[in-house]
PDB file of C-alpha atoms in Angstrom:
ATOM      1  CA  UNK A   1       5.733 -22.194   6.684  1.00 58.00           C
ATOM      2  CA  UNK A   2       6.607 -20.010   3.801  1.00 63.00           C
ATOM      3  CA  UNK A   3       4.209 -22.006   1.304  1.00 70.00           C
ATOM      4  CA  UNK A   4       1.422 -21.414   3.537  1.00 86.00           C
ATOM      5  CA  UNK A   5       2.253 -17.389   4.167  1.00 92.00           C
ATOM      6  CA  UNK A   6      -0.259 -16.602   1.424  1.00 90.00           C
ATOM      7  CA  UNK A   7      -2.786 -18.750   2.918  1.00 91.00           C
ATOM      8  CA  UNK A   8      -2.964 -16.536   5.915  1.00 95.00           C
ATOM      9  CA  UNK A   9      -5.068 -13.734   6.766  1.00 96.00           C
ATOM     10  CA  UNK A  10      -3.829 -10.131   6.414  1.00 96.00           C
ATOM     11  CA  UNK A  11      -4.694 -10.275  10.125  1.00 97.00           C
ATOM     12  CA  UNK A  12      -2.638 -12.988  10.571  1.00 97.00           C
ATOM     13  CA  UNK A  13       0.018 -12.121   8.334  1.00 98.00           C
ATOM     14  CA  UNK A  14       0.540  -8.819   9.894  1.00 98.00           C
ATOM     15  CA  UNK A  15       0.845  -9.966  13.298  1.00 97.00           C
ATOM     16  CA  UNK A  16       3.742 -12.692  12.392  1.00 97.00           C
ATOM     17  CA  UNK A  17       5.554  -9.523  10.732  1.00 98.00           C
ATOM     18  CA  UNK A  18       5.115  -7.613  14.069  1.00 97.00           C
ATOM     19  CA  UNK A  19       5.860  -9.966  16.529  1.00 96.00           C
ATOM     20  CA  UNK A  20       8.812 -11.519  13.784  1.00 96.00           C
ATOM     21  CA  UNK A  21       7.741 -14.434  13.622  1.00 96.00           C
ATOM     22  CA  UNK A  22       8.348 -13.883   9.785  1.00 97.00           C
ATOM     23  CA  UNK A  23       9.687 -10.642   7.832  1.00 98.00           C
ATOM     24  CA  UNK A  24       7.845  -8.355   5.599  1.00 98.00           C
ATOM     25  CA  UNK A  25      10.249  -9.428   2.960  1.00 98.00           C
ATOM     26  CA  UNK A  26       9.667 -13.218   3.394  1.00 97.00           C
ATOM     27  CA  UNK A  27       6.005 -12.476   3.348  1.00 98.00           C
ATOM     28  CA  UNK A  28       6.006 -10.468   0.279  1.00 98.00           C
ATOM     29  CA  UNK A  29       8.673 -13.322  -1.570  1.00 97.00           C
ATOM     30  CA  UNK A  30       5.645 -16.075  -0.533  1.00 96.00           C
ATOM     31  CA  UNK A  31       3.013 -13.685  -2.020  1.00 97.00           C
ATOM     32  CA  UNK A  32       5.438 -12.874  -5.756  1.00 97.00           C
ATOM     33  CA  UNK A  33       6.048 -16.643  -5.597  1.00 96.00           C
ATOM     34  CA  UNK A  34       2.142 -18.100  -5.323  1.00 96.00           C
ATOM     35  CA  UNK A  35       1.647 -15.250  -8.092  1.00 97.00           C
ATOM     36  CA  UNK A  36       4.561 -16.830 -10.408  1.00 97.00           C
ATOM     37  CA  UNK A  37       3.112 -19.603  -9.933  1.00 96.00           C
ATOM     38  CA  UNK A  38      -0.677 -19.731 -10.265  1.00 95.00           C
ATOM     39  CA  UNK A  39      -0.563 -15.791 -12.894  1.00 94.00           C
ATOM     40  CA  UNK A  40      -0.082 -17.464 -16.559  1.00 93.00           C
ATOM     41  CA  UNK A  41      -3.267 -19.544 -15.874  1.00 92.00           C
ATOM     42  CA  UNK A  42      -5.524 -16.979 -14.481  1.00 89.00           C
ATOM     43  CA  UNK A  43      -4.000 -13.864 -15.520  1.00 88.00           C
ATOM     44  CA  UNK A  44      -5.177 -12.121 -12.409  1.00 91.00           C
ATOM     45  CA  UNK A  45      -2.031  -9.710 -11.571  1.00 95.00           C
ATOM     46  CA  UNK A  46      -1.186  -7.157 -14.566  1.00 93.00           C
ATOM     47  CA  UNK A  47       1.469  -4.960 -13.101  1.00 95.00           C
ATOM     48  CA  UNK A  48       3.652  -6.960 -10.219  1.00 98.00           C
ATOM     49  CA  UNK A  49       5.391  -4.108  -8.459  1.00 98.00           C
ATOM     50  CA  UNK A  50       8.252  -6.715  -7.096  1.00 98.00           C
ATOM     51  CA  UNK A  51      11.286  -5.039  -6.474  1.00 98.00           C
ATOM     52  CA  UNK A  52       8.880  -1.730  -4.991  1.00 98.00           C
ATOM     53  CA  UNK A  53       6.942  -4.274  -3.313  1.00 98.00           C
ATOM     54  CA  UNK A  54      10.434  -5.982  -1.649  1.00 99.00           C
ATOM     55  CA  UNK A  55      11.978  -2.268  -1.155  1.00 99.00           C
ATOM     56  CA  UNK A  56       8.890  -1.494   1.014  1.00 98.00           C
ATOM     57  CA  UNK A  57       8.788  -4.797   2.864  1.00 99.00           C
ATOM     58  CA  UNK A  58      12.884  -4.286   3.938  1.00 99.00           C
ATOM     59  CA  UNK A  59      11.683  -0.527   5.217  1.00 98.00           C
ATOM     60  CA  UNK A  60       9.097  -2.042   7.333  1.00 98.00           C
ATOM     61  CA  UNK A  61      11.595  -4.796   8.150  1.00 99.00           C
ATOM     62  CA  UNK A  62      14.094  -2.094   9.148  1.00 98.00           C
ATOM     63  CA  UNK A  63      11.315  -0.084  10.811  1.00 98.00           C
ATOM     64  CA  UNK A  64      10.509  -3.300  13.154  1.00 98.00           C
ATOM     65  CA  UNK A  65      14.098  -3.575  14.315  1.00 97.00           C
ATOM     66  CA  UNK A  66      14.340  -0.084  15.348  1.00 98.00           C
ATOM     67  CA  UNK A  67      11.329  -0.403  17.673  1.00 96.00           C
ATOM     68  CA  UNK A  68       8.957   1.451  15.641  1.00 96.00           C
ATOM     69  CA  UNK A  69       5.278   0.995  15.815  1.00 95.00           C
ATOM     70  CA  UNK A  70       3.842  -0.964  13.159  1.00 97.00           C
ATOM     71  CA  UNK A  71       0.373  -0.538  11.457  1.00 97.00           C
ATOM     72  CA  UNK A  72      -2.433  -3.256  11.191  1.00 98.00           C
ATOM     73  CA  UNK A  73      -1.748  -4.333   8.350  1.00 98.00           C
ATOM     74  CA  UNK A  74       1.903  -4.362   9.082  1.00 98.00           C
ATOM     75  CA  UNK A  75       4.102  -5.845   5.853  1.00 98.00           C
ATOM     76  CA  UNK A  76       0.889  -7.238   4.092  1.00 98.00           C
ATOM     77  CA  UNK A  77       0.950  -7.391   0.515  1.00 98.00           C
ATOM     78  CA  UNK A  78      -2.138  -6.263  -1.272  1.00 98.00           C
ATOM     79  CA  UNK A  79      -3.075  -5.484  -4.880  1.00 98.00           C
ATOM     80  CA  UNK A  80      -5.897  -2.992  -6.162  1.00 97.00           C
ATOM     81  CA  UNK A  81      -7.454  -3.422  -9.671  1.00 94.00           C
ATOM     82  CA  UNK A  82      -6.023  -1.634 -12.645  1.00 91.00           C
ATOM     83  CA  UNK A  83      -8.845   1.152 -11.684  1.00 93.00           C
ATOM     84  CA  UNK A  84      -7.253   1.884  -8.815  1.00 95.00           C
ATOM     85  CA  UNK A  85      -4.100   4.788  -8.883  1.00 97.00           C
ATOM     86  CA  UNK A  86      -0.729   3.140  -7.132  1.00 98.00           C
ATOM     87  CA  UNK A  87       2.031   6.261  -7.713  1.00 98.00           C
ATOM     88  CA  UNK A  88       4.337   6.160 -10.459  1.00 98.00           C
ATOM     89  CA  UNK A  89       2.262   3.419 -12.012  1.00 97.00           C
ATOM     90  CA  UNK A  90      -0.032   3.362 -14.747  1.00 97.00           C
ATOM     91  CA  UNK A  91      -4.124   3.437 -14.406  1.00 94.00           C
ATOM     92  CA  UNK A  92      -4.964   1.513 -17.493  1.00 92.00           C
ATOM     93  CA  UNK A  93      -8.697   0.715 -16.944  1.00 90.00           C
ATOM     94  CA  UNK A  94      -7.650  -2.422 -18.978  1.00 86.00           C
ATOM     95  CA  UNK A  95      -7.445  -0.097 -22.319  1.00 89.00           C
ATOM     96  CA  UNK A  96      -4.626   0.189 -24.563  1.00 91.00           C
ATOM     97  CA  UNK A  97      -5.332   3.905 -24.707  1.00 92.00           C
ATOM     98  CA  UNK A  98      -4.727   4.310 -21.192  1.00 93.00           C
ATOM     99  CA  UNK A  99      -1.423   2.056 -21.216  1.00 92.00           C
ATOM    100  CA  UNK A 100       0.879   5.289 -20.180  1.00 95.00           C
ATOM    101  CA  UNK A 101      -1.218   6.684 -17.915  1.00 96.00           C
ATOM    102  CA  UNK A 102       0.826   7.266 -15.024  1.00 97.00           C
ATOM    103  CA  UNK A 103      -0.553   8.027 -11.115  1.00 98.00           C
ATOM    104  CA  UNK A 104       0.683  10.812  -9.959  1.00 98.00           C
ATOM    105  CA  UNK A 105      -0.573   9.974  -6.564  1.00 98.00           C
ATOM    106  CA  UNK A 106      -1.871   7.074  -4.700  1.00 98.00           C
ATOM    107  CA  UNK A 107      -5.820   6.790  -4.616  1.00 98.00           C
ATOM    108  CA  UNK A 108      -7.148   7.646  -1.354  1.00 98.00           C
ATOM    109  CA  UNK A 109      -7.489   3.449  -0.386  1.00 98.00           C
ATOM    110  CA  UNK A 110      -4.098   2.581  -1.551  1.00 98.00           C
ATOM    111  CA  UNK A 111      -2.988   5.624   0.956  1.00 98.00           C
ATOM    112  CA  UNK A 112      -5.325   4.176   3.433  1.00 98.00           C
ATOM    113  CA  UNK A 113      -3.522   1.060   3.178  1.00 98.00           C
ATOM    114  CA  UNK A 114      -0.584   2.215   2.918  1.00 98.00           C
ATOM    115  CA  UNK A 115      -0.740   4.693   6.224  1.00 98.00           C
ATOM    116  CA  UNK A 116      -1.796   1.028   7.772  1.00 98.00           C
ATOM    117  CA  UNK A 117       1.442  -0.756   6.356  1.00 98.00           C
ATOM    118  CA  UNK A 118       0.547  -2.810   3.805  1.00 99.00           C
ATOM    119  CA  UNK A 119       2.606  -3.177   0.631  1.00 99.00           C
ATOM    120  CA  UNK A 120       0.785  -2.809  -2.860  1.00 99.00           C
ATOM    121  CA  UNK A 121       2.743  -5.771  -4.791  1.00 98.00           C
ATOM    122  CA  UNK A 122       0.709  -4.976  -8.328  1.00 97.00           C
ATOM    123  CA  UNK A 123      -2.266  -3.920 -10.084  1.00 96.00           C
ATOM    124  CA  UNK A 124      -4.790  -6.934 -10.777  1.00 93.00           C
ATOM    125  CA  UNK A 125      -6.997  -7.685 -13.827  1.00 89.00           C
ATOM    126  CA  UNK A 126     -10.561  -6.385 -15.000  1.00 86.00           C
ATOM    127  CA  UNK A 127     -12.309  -6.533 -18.006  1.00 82.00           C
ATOM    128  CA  UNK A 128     -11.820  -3.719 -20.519  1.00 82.00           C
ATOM    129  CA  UNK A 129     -13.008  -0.323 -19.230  1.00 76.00           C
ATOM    130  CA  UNK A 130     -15.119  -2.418 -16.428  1.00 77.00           C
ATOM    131  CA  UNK A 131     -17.922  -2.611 -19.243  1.00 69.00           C
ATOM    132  CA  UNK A 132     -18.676  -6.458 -18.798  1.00 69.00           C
ATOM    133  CA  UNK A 133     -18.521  -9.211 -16.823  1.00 66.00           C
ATOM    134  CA  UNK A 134     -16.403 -10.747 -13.678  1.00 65.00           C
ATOM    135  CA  UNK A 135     -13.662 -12.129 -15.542  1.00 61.00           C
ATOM    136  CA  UNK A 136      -9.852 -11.475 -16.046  1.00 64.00           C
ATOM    137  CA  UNK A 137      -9.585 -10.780 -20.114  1.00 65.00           C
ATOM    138  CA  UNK A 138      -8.946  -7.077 -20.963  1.00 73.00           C
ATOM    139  CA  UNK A 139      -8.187  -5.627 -24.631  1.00 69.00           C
ATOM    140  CA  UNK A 140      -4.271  -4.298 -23.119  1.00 74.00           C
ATOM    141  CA  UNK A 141      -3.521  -7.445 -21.205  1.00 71.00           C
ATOM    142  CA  UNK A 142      -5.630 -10.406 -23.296  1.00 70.00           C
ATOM    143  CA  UNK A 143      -6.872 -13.516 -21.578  1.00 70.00           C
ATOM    144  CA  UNK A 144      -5.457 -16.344 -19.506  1.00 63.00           C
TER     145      UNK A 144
END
């Protein structure tokens, strides 16, 4: 079943973590490992957060065990594009310019998501500045 976990929807996902049918840390290890495996061809994740993303995932884990209520979107990994603040990371736009430009704070839908339970596991591609095209090639993290 863990090869599949991606596969599922958050909906789906969630409710396995709540009901244990799987962990929030075995779902976010089968979301980092379909993103080792497919990222150097389509260069679609910039910033992985893994170790953040598995520190949140035991929390929730630990959270479920002591009979706390879980959100909707209980243990599911997501990831916003580089446009999109995550705390303690860097907003790049896709620029070189912008390469240390740390969050100071979440953007209001990565709280959203957050206050729901779901794990931000990285930042994901766009192209420079968001200037042209649908496509995954940016000037500070090059092509696929």
């Amino acid at each position: 079943m863990r090869d599949t976990l991606w596969k599922m929807t958050a909906r789906a996902q969630a409710t396995a973590v709540r009901t244990g049918e799987v962990s929030a840390v075995e779902l976010a290890e089968a979301h980092l490992a379909r993103i080792a495996e497919v990222n150097p061809a389509v260069n679609a994740v910039t910033q992985l957060l893994a170790e953040r993303a598995l520190d949140e995932a035991a929390r929730t884990d630990r959270g479920r065990a002591a009979g706390e209520r879980l959100g909707p979107l209980a243990g599911v990994p997501f990831t916003v594009k580089e446009t999109t603040a995550i705390e303690g990371v860097p907003t790049t736009y896709g620029a070189k310019r912008f390469r240390n430009a740390v969050a100071h704070c979440d953007a209001p839908p990565v709280s959203r998501l957050r206050a729901a339970g779901g794990i931000p596991i990285g930042h994901s591609n766009i192209p420079t500045l968001i200037l042209a095209g649908i496509h995954t090639r940016s000037e500070l993290f090059g092509t696929p």
